[in-house]
């Protein structure tokens, strides 16, 4: 029996055309949603992919003004690096959760990491800063460093790294995305573009 015959109703029924129509609608809507949500961009390590979701703009902008910008992108901190399969599985699982919350307009004013994300970020802090975590010289002037260096979360002390102190979506005035997210055309007014070209 062919696959087509298993999926579609028999040719003798009138439901075949209806089934083909609805399958085409579902596939078309799926492709349209994939294009609009820029699904392929999430496979990359480009931090601007995170700004496809507008609620991530404050996090992106605060990271852009941090010391981590030169050395780490979003994926360096927020996805596991123990193997490539786990990395993309975690990205997909976390991304689907974020997309469903954002689509339903249920995002909180202050975005906080879930337990699984906290574990990933903690492991990545230690992965990049293992020398600082194991330095014995800190024992002399940081209280309980030896006992607590792996037993507490790094951001319990380094609370401003890399996203600063302001975390609420409504607390950052004029929080503009780094790229025009809803348009492909030039955003400079025509009269200004002509004047720029004249000066060149």
PDB file of N, CA and C in Angstrom, residues 3 8 17-18 43 59 64 80 88 93 98-99 104 110 113 120 122 131 140 166 181 185 188 196:
ATOM      1  N   UNK A   3       2.072   5.206   0.478  1.00  0.00           N
ATOM      2  CA  UNK A   3       1.929   6.169   1.571  1.00  0.00           C
ATOM      3  C   UNK A   3       0.761   7.109   1.294  1.00  0.00           C
ATOM      4  N   UNK A   8      -4.410   9.780   2.506  1.00  0.00           N
ATOM      5  CA  UNK A   8      -5.602  10.380   1.895  1.00  0.00           C
ATOM      6  C   UNK A   8      -6.772   9.398   1.859  1.00  0.00           C
ATOM      7  N   UNK A  17     -10.815  15.522  -1.932  1.00  0.00           N
ATOM      8  CA  UNK A  17     -10.497  16.914  -2.286  1.00  0.00           C
ATOM      9  C   UNK A  17     -10.483  17.792  -1.036  1.00  0.00           C
ATOM     10  N   UNK A  18     -11.414  17.555  -0.137  1.00  0.00           N
ATOM     11  CA  UNK A  18     -11.463  18.328   1.108  1.00  0.00           C
ATOM     12  C   UNK A  18     -10.217  18.071   1.947  1.00  0.00           C
ATOM     13  N   UNK A  43      18.847  28.842  14.527  1.00  0.00           N
ATOM     14  CA  UNK A  43      19.870  27.802  14.445  1.00  0.00           C
ATOM     15  C   UNK A  43      21.273  28.395  14.565  1.00  0.00           C
ATOM     16  N   UNK A  59      17.094  42.736  27.289  1.00  0.00           N
ATOM     17  CA  UNK A  59      18.217  41.843  27.587  1.00  0.00           C
ATOM     18  C   UNK A  59      19.330  42.012  26.558  1.00  0.00           C
ATOM     19  N   UNK A  64      24.586  44.284  25.183  1.00  0.00           N
ATOM     20  CA  UNK A  64      25.403  45.086  24.264  1.00  0.00           C
ATOM     21  C   UNK A  64      26.280  46.091  25.008  1.00  0.00           C
ATOM     22  N   UNK A  80      23.449  24.611  26.725  1.00  0.00           N
ATOM     23  CA  UNK A  80      24.525  23.712  27.150  1.00  0.00           C
ATOM     24  C   UNK A  80      25.539  23.490  26.036  1.00  0.00           C
ATOM     25  N   UNK A  88      21.094  21.812  20.718  1.00  0.00           N
ATOM     26  CA  UNK A  88      19.940  22.139  19.878  1.00  0.00           C
ATOM     27  C   UNK A  88      18.625  21.624  20.475  1.00  0.00           C
ATOM     28  N   UNK A  93      13.598  23.267  22.919  1.00  0.00           N
ATOM     29  CA  UNK A  93      12.664  23.165  24.051  1.00  0.00           C
ATOM     30  C   UNK A  93      12.433  24.536  24.684  1.00  0.00           C
ATOM     31  N   UNK A  98       9.369  29.793  25.131  1.00  0.00           N
ATOM     32  CA  UNK A  98       9.382  31.253  25.001  1.00  0.00           C
ATOM     33  C   UNK A  98       8.388  31.720  23.944  1.00  0.00           C
ATOM     34  N   UNK A  99       8.358  31.022  22.802  1.00  0.00           N
ATOM     35  CA  UNK A  99       7.446  31.412  21.717  1.00  0.00           C
ATOM     36  C   UNK A  99       5.993  31.288  22.149  1.00  0.00           C
ATOM     37  N   UNK A 104       1.098  34.061  23.382  1.00  0.00           N
ATOM     38  CA  UNK A 104      -0.089  34.196  24.226  1.00  0.00           C
ATOM     39  C   UNK A 104      -0.085  35.500  25.016  1.00  0.00           C
ATOM     40  N   UNK A 110       9.198  41.118  34.553  1.00  0.00           N
ATOM     41  CA  UNK A 110      10.597  40.782  34.834  1.00  0.00           C
ATOM     42  C   UNK A 110      10.799  39.322  34.462  1.00  0.00           C
ATOM     43  N   UNK A 113      14.969  33.257  34.871  1.00  0.00           N
ATOM     44  CA  UNK A 113      15.296  31.934  34.349  1.00  0.00           C
ATOM     45  C   UNK A 113      14.606  30.842  35.161  1.00  0.00           C
ATOM     46  N   UNK A 120      22.085  25.529  33.426  1.00  0.00           N
ATOM     47  CA  UNK A 120      22.891  25.699  32.217  1.00  0.00           C
ATOM     48  C   UNK A 120      23.791  26.923  32.330  1.00  0.00           C
ATOM     49  N   UNK A 122      24.820  28.468  35.043  1.00  0.00           N
ATOM     50  CA  UNK A 122      25.840  28.228  36.077  1.00  0.00           C
ATOM     51  C   UNK A 122      26.984  27.380  35.522  1.00  0.00           C
ATOM     52  N   UNK A 131      39.192  29.114  36.007  1.00  0.00           N
ATOM     53  CA  UNK A 131      40.391  29.548  36.716  1.00  0.00           C
ATOM     54  C   UNK A 131      40.045  30.469  37.890  1.00  0.00           C
ATOM     55  N   UNK A 140      41.544  34.404  50.824  1.00  0.00           N
ATOM     56  CA  UNK A 140      42.017  35.302  51.879  1.00  0.00           C
ATOM     57  C   UNK A 140      41.115  36.525  52.061  1.00  0.00           C
ATOM     58  N   UNK A 166      18.592  46.825  35.845  1.00  0.00           N
ATOM     59  CA  UNK A 166      17.207  47.091  35.431  1.00  0.00           C
ATOM     60  C   UNK A 166      16.738  45.948  34.553  1.00  0.00           C
ATOM     61  N   UNK A 181      12.479  45.484  13.037  1.00  0.00           N
ATOM     62  CA  UNK A 181      12.080  44.083  12.984  1.00  0.00           C
ATOM     63  C   UNK A 181      10.897  43.798  12.068  1.00  0.00           C
ATOM     64  N   UNK A 185      12.248  47.629   4.127  1.00  0.00           N
ATOM     65  CA  UNK A 185      12.645  48.808   3.369  1.00  0.00           C
ATOM     66  C   UNK A 185      13.481  49.755   4.227  1.00  0.00           C
ATOM     67  N   UNK A 188      15.202  55.474   6.534  1.00  0.00           N
ATOM     68  CA  UNK A 188      15.581  56.877   6.447  1.00  0.00           C
ATOM     69  C   UNK A 188      14.593  57.594   5.529  1.00  0.00           C
ATOM     70  N   UNK A 196      21.939  63.164   2.056  1.00  0.00           N
ATOM     71  CA  UNK A 196      23.154  62.369   2.346  1.00  0.00           C
ATOM     72  C   UNK A 196      23.902  62.076   1.052  1.00  0.00           C
TER      73      UNK A 196
END
